[in-house]
Coordinates of C-alpha atoms in Angstrom, one line a residue:
M1 CA 80.7 34.8 9.6
S2 CA 80.2 31.5 11.1
T3 CA 78.8 28.6 9.9
A4 CA 79.1 26.1 12.8
R5 CA 75.7 26.1 13.4
E6 CA 74.8 25.9 9.5
Q7 CA 74.7 22.8 7.2
P8 CA 75.4 22.9 3.6
I9 CA 72.5 21.2 1.7
F10 CA 73.7 21.9 -1.9
S11 CA 77.0 23.0 -3.5
T12 CA 78.2 23.8 -6.9
R13 CA 80.9 25.7 -8.9
A14 CA 80.3 29.1 -10.9
H15 CA 81.6 32.3 -11.8
V16 CA 80.3 35.0 -9.4
F17 CA 79.3 38.4 -10.6
Q18 CA 77.5 41.5 -8.9
I19 CA 75.7 44.2 -10.9
D20 CA 77.3 47.5 -11.2
P21 CA 75.8 50.0 -8.6
A22 CA 76.3 53.0 -10.8
T23 CA 75.2 51.8 -14.0
K24 CA 72.7 48.9 -12.9
R25 CA 73.8 47.4 -16.4
N26 CA 77.3 45.8 -16.4
W27 CA 78.5 42.9 -14.3
I28 CA 81.3 43.3 -12.1
P29 CA 83.1 39.9 -11.7
A30 CA 84.1 38.7 -8.1
G31 CA 87.3 37.0 -9.5
K32 CA 89.0 35.4 -12.6
H33 CA 88.1 31.9 -11.3
A34 CA 85.3 29.7 -10.5
L35 CA 84.0 29.8 -7.0
T36 CA 82.0 27.4 -4.6
V37 CA 78.5 28.6 -4.2
S38 CA 76.6 26.6 -1.5
Y39 CA 73.0 26.7 0.1
F40 CA 73.3 26.3 3.9
Y41 CA 70.4 25.8 6.3
D42 CA 70.6 27.2 10.0
A43 CA 68.2 24.9 12.0
T44 CA 68.3 27.0 15.0
R45 CA 66.6 30.3 13.1
N46 CA 65.0 28.0 10.4
V47 CA 66.8 30.3 7.7
Y48 CA 68.4 29.4 4.2
R49 CA 71.3 31.2 2.9
I50 CA 73.4 31.3 -0.2
I51 CA 77.0 31.5 0.7
S52 CA 80.2 31.8 -1.6
I53 CA 83.7 32.6 -0.1
G54 CA 86.4 34.2 -2.1
G55 CA 89.7 34.4 -0.1
A56 CA 89.0 35.7 3.2
K57 CA 85.7 37.4 2.5
A58 CA 82.2 36.4 1.7
I59 CA 81.6 37.1 -1.9
I60 CA 77.6 36.1 -1.3
N61 CA 75.7 36.2 1.7
S62 CA 72.2 36.3 0.7
T63 CA 69.3 34.9 2.8
V64 CA 66.8 33.4 0.8
T65 CA 63.2 34.9 1.1
P66 CA 59.8 33.7 -0.4
N67 CA 59.8 37.0 -2.4
M68 CA 63.0 36.3 -4.3
T69 CA 62.9 35.1 -7.8
F70 CA 65.9 33.4 -9.6
T71 CA 66.1 34.3 -13.4
K72 CA 67.6 32.5 -16.1
T73 CA 69.0 35.0 -18.6
S74 CA 70.9 32.6 -21.0
Q75 CA 71.8 28.9 -21.3
K76 CA 74.3 29.1 -18.7
F77 CA 73.7 32.4 -16.6
G78 CA 71.2 33.2 -14.0
Q79 CA 70.7 36.0 -11.4
W80 CA 68.6 37.0 -8.6
A81 CA 68.1 40.4 -6.6
D82 CA 68.7 40.8 -3.0
S83 CA 66.9 43.7 -1.7
R84 CA 68.4 43.4 1.9
A85 CA 72.1 43.6 0.4
N86 CA 70.8 46.2 -2.3
T87 CA 72.4 44.3 -5.0
V88 CA 72.2 41.6 -7.8
Y89 CA 74.1 38.6 -7.9
G90 CA 74.8 36.6 -11.2
L91 CA 76.2 33.3 -11.6
G92 CA 77.7 31.8 -15.0
F93 CA 77.7 28.0 -14.8
A94 CA 79.9 25.4 -16.9
S95 CA 76.8 24.0 -18.5
E96 CA 72.9 24.2 -18.8
Q97 CA 72.6 21.2 -16.3
H98 CA 74.5 23.1 -13.7
L99 CA 72.2 26.0 -14.1
T100 CA 69.0 24.2 -14.0
Q101 CA 70.1 22.1 -10.7
F102 CA 70.8 25.5 -9.0
A103 CA 67.6 27.0 -10.0
E104 CA 65.5 24.0 -8.9
K105 CA 67.4 24.2 -5.6
F106 CA 66.7 27.8 -5.4
Q107 CA 62.8 27.1 -5.9
E108 CA 62.8 24.4 -3.2
V109 CA 64.6 26.6 -0.6
K110 CA 62.5 29.6 -1.6
E111 CA 59.3 27.4 -1.0
A112 CA 60.7 26.1 2.4
A113 CA 61.5 29.7 3.4
R114 CA 57.8 30.4 2.6
L115 CA 56.5 27.5 4.8
A116 CA 58.9 28.5 7.4
R117 CA 57.5 32.1 7.6
E118 CA 53.9 30.9 7.7
K119 CA 54.4 28.6 10.5
S120 CA 56.3 31.2 12.5
Q121 CA 53.5 33.7 11.9
D122 CA 51.0 30.9 13.2
G123 CA 53.1 30.3 16.2
G124 CA 53.9 26.6 15.3
E125 CA 57.3 25.0 16.2
L126 CA 59.4 23.8 13.5
T127 CA 61.5 20.8 14.0
S128 CA 63.1 20.0 10.8
P129 CA 63.7 21.7 7.5
A130 CA 61.2 21.8 4.8
L131 CA 63.5 20.3 2.4
G132 CA 63.6 16.4 2.5
L133 CA 66.8 16.2 0.4
A134 CA 70.0 14.8 1.4
S135 CA 73.1 17.3 1.3
H136 CA 75.3 16.5 -1.8
Q137 CA 77.9 18.0 -3.6
V138 CA 78.1 18.8 -7.2
P139 CA 81.7 17.9 -8.5
P140 CA 83.5 21.2 -9.7
S141 CA 84.2 21.3 -13.6
P142 CA 86.3 23.8 -15.6
L143 CA 84.4 26.7 -16.6
V144 CA 84.1 29.3 -19.3
S145 CA 82.5 32.4 -18.2
A146 CA 79.0 32.4 -19.5
N147 CA 77.4 35.7 -20.0
G148 CA 80.5 37.3 -18.5
P149 CA 81.0 41.2 -17.8
G150 CA 82.1 41.6 -21.5
E151 CA 78.3 41.5 -22.6
E152 CA 76.5 44.6 -21.4
K153 CA 73.1 42.8 -20.8
L154 CA 70.4 44.9 -19.0
F155 CA 69.4 43.9 -15.5
R156 CA 66.4 42.0 -15.6
S157 CA 65.2 41.3 -12.1
Q158 CA 62.0 39.9 -11.5
S159 CA 62.1 40.2 -7.7
A160 CA 58.8 40.9 -6.0
D161 CA 60.6 42.6 -3.1
A162 CA 59.6 46.3 -4.6
P163 CA 56.9 45.8 -7.3
G164 CA 56.3 49.0 -9.5
P165 CA 53.4 49.8 -11.8
T166 CA 52.4 47.4 -14.2
E167 CA 53.0 49.5 -17.3
R168 CA 56.6 50.3 -16.0
E169 CA 57.5 46.9 -15.4
R170 CA 56.2 46.1 -19.0
L171 CA 58.3 48.6 -20.5
K172 CA 61.3 47.6 -18.5
K173 CA 61.0 44.3 -19.8
M174 CA 60.6 45.2 -23.4
L175 CA 63.7 47.3 -23.1
S176 CA 65.7 44.4 -21.3
E177 CA 64.8 42.2 -24.3
G178 CA 65.7 44.7 -26.7
S179 CA 69.0 45.1 -25.2
V180 CA 69.7 41.4 -25.4
G181 CA 68.5 41.2 -28.9
E182 CA 71.1 44.0 -29.6
V183 CA 73.8 41.8 -28.1
Q184 CA 72.9 38.8 -30.0
W185 CA 72.8 40.8 -33.2
E186 CA 76.2 42.4 -32.4
A187 CA 77.9 39.0 -31.9
E188 CA 76.3 37.6 -35.1
F189 CA 77.8 40.8 -36.9
F190 CA 81.2 40.3 -35.5
A191 CA 81.1 36.4 -36.3
L192 CA 80.2 37.4 -40.0
Q193 CA 82.9 39.9 -40.2
D194 CA 85.3 37.2 -38.7
S195 CA 84.0 34.7 -41.7
N196 CA 84.5 37.4 -44.3
N197 CA 88.2 38.1 -43.2
K198 CA 88.8 34.4 -43.4
L199 CA 87.2 34.2 -47.0
A200 CA 89.4 37.2 -48.1
G201 CA 92.6 35.5 -46.6
A202 CA 91.6 32.4 -48.7
L203 CA 91.2 34.4 -51.6
R204 CA 94.4 36.2 -51.5
E205 CA 96.4 32.7 -51.0
A206 CA 94.5 31.2 -54.1
N207 CA 95.3 34.3 -56.1
A208 CA 99.1 34.0 -55.0
A209 CA 99.2 30.2 -56.0
A210 CA 97.4 30.8 -59.3
A211 CA 100.0 33.6 -60.1
Q212 CA 102.8 31.3 -59.3
W213 CA 101.2 28.2 -61.4
R214 CA 101.0 30.8 -64.3
Q215 CA 104.6 31.7 -63.9
Q216 CA 105.6 28.0 -63.9
L217 CA 103.4 27.3 -66.9
E218 CA 105.1 29.9 -69.1
A219 CA 108.6 28.7 -68.2
Q220 CA 107.7 25.2 -69.2
R221 CA 106.0 26.3 -72.3
A222 CA 109.2 28.4 -73.5
E223 CA 111.4 25.2 -72.6
A224 CA 109.4 23.4 -74.9
E225 CA 109.4 25.6 -77.5
R226 CA 113.1 25.9 -77.3
L227 CA 113.3 22.1 -77.4
R228 CA 110.9 22.0 -80.5
Q229 CA 113.4 24.3 -82.3
R230 CA 116.4 22.3 -81.5
V231 CA 114.6 19.1 -82.9
A232 CA 113.8 20.8 -86.1
E233 CA 117.5 22.2 -86.3
L234 CA 118.9 18.4 -86.0
E235 CA 116.3 17.0 -88.3
A236 CA 117.3 19.7 -91.0
Q237 CA 120.9 19.0 -90.4
A238 CA 120.4 15.1 -90.9
A239 CA 118.5 15.8 -94.0
S240 CA 121.2 17.9 -95.4
E241 CA 124.1 15.3 -94.5
V242 CA 122.2 12.4 -96.5
T243 CA 122.2 14.7 -100.0
P244 CA 124.4 13.0 -102.3
A245 CA 127.5 15.1 -102.9
S246 CA 127.2 14.4 -106.5
E247 CA 124.5 17.0 -106.7
K248 CA 126.9 19.6 -105.9
E249 CA 129.3 18.8 -108.7
G250 CA 127.5 18.7 -112.0
P251 CA 128.8 16.6 -115.0
G252 CA 130.4 18.2 -118.0
Q253 CA 128.1 19.3 -121.0
G254 CA 129.8 16.6 -123.5
Q255 CA 129.3 13.7 -121.2
S256 CA 126.6 10.9 -122.3
L257 CA 124.0 9.3 -120.2
E258 CA 126.1 6.3 -119.7
Q259 CA 128.9 8.3 -118.4
L260 CA 126.6 10.1 -116.0
E261 CA 125.1 7.0 -114.9
A262 CA 128.7 5.4 -114.2
L263 CA 129.8 8.5 -112.5
V264 CA 126.7 8.6 -110.2
Q265 CA 127.4 4.7 -109.3
T266 CA 130.8 5.7 -108.5
K267 CA 130.0 8.6 -106.3
D268 CA 127.5 6.4 -104.7
Q269 CA 129.8 3.9 -103.8
E270 CA 132.3 6.6 -102.6
I271 CA 129.6 7.9 -100.3
Q272 CA 128.8 4.5 -98.8
T273 CA 132.3 4.0 -98.1
L274 CA 132.6 7.5 -96.4
K275 CA 129.6 6.7 -94.3
S276 CA 130.6 3.2 -93.2
Q277 CA 134.1 4.6 -92.3
T278 CA 133.2 7.9 -90.6
G279 CA 129.6 8.6 -90.6
G280 CA 128.3 5.6 -88.5
P281 CA 129.3 6.9 -85.0
R282 CA 128.2 10.4 -85.8
E283 CA 124.8 9.4 -86.9
A284 CA 124.3 6.9 -84.0
L285 CA 125.2 10.1 -81.6
E286 CA 122.8 12.3 -83.2
A287 CA 120.1 9.7 -83.5
A288 CA 120.3 9.2 -79.5
E289 CA 120.3 12.9 -79.0
R290 CA 117.2 13.3 -81.3
E291 CA 115.4 10.4 -79.2
E292 CA 116.5 12.0 -75.8
T293 CA 115.2 15.4 -77.0
Q294 CA 112.0 14.1 -78.2
Q295 CA 111.6 12.3 -74.8
K296 CA 112.1 15.6 -73.3
V297 CA 109.4 17.2 -75.5
Q298 CA 106.9 14.5 -74.4
D299 CA 108.0 15.0 -70.8
L300 CA 107.4 18.7 -70.8
E301 CA 104.1 18.4 -72.8
T302 CA 102.6 16.0 -70.1
R303 CA 103.9 18.5 -67.5
N304 CA 102.1 21.4 -69.3
A305 CA 98.9 19.4 -69.6
E306 CA 99.1 18.7 -66.0
L307 CA 99.9 22.6 -65.0
E308 CA 97.0 23.6 -67.3
H309 CA 94.8 21.2 -65.5
Q310 CA 95.9 22.6 -62.1
L311 CA 95.3 26.1 -63.4
R312 CA 91.9 25.4 -64.2
A313 CA 91.1 23.9 -61.0
T314 CA 92.5 26.9 -59.1
E315 CA 90.6 29.3 -61.3
R316 CA 87.3 27.3 -60.3
S317 CA 88.3 27.5 -56.6
L318 CA 88.9 31.1 -57.1
E319 CA 85.5 31.8 -58.5
E320 CA 83.9 29.7 -55.9
A321 CA 85.7 31.7 -53.3
R322 CA 84.9 35.0 -54.7
A323 CA 81.1 33.8 -55.0
E324 CA 81.4 32.8 -51.2
R325 CA 83.0 36.3 -50.4
E326 CA 80.0 38.0 -52.1
R327 CA 77.5 35.9 -50.2
A328 CA 79.4 36.6 -46.9
R329 CA 79.2 40.4 -47.9
A330 CA 75.4 40.1 -48.6
E331 CA 75.0 38.4 -45.1
V332 CA 77.0 41.2 -43.3
G333 CA 74.9 43.6 -45.2
R334 CA 71.6 42.2 -43.9
A335 CA 73.0 41.7 -40.5
A336 CA 73.7 45.4 -40.4
Q337 CA 70.4 46.4 -41.7
L338 CA 68.7 44.2 -39.1
L339 CA 70.9 45.7 -36.3
D340 CA 70.1 49.2 -37.5
V341 CA 66.3 48.5 -37.0
R342 CA 67.3 46.8 -33.5
L343 CA 68.9 49.8 -32.5
F344 CA 66.4 52.2 -33.7
E345 CA 63.6 50.1 -32.1
L346 CA 65.8 50.3 -28.7
S347 CA 66.1 54.0 -28.9
E348 CA 62.4 54.3 -29.4
L349 CA 62.0 52.2 -26.3
R350 CA 64.2 54.3 -24.3
E351 CA 62.6 57.3 -25.4
G352 CA 59.3 55.9 -24.2
L353 CA 60.6 54.8 -21.0
A354 CA 62.2 58.2 -20.2
R355 CA 58.7 59.8 -21.2
L356 CA 57.0 57.5 -18.8
A357 CA 59.5 58.1 -15.9
E358 CA 59.1 61.9 -16.4
A359 CA 55.3 61.6 -16.2
A360 CA 55.3 59.3 -13.3
P361 CA 54.5 61.4 -10.0

């Protein structure tokens, strides 16, 4: 193919697809990357063509005729039928703006081709293209395949090259719209399933964290109880040591009250002397130990209160996650029901189309 006598009037970047000739439903990609798609004008023959080169061969070589129609099937995907090449071309653009520019240029070129055909039939001589636009190049941009081959959208060509009966065209349109709706519902269903899986993972993580916090709380409670028992033992031991030794050594039955009082005073003095000699350092040590133990108990009680607060917060989060999961399940159920209804309607439309095709002469 030579384009020496042709000049590009518009260029853009898009993923190129062709309809599967066997099924007329699935798209076959022309390559893994976006290609340059250009409008060319042949001044000698007054012909407009859409050309896209992939490697060493022409992926698209479509002459624009007045009967062609470019159809937007989504925000970033469009298609047109070429009866001469007996195929349907599809283009996936990077943005809706690129698709709109290509569609507007297609309409302009189609109008120019119509005027050229009318003038050639009238015997007039054309000296300039019908398009009064300067050639420009749309800068390439990174693309993500729009309406790619993974989506089994029905072929919805509005080409007027081979018009059929009105009723058959209406049924074809209804069937195509039903298939598009089915794909959309399937996408929403899979999105809800993904959301449900994420919520289930978050719920499992929350359950594991709550179990770990419960174990830590039980351990802290056991440690606090042990420290309380230790404090009680130390207090009882201190109280028993303060008890006068005179209570263990009862006076004789014949002693008088004065003798008993003198004996008690003597014993008290001895106790005070012994305390001053030997009991001081020990009591100070025990008092320090009691204070340290009490401080530990207070710290543990504070920690227990914090853990209980965290546990309550985790339980609330767990309940919220469970409620969200139930809502997601309800949404999935509703989406599944709507999908069943759409599939049933699609089945009825297909049966109606089959009966119409059988009844057609």
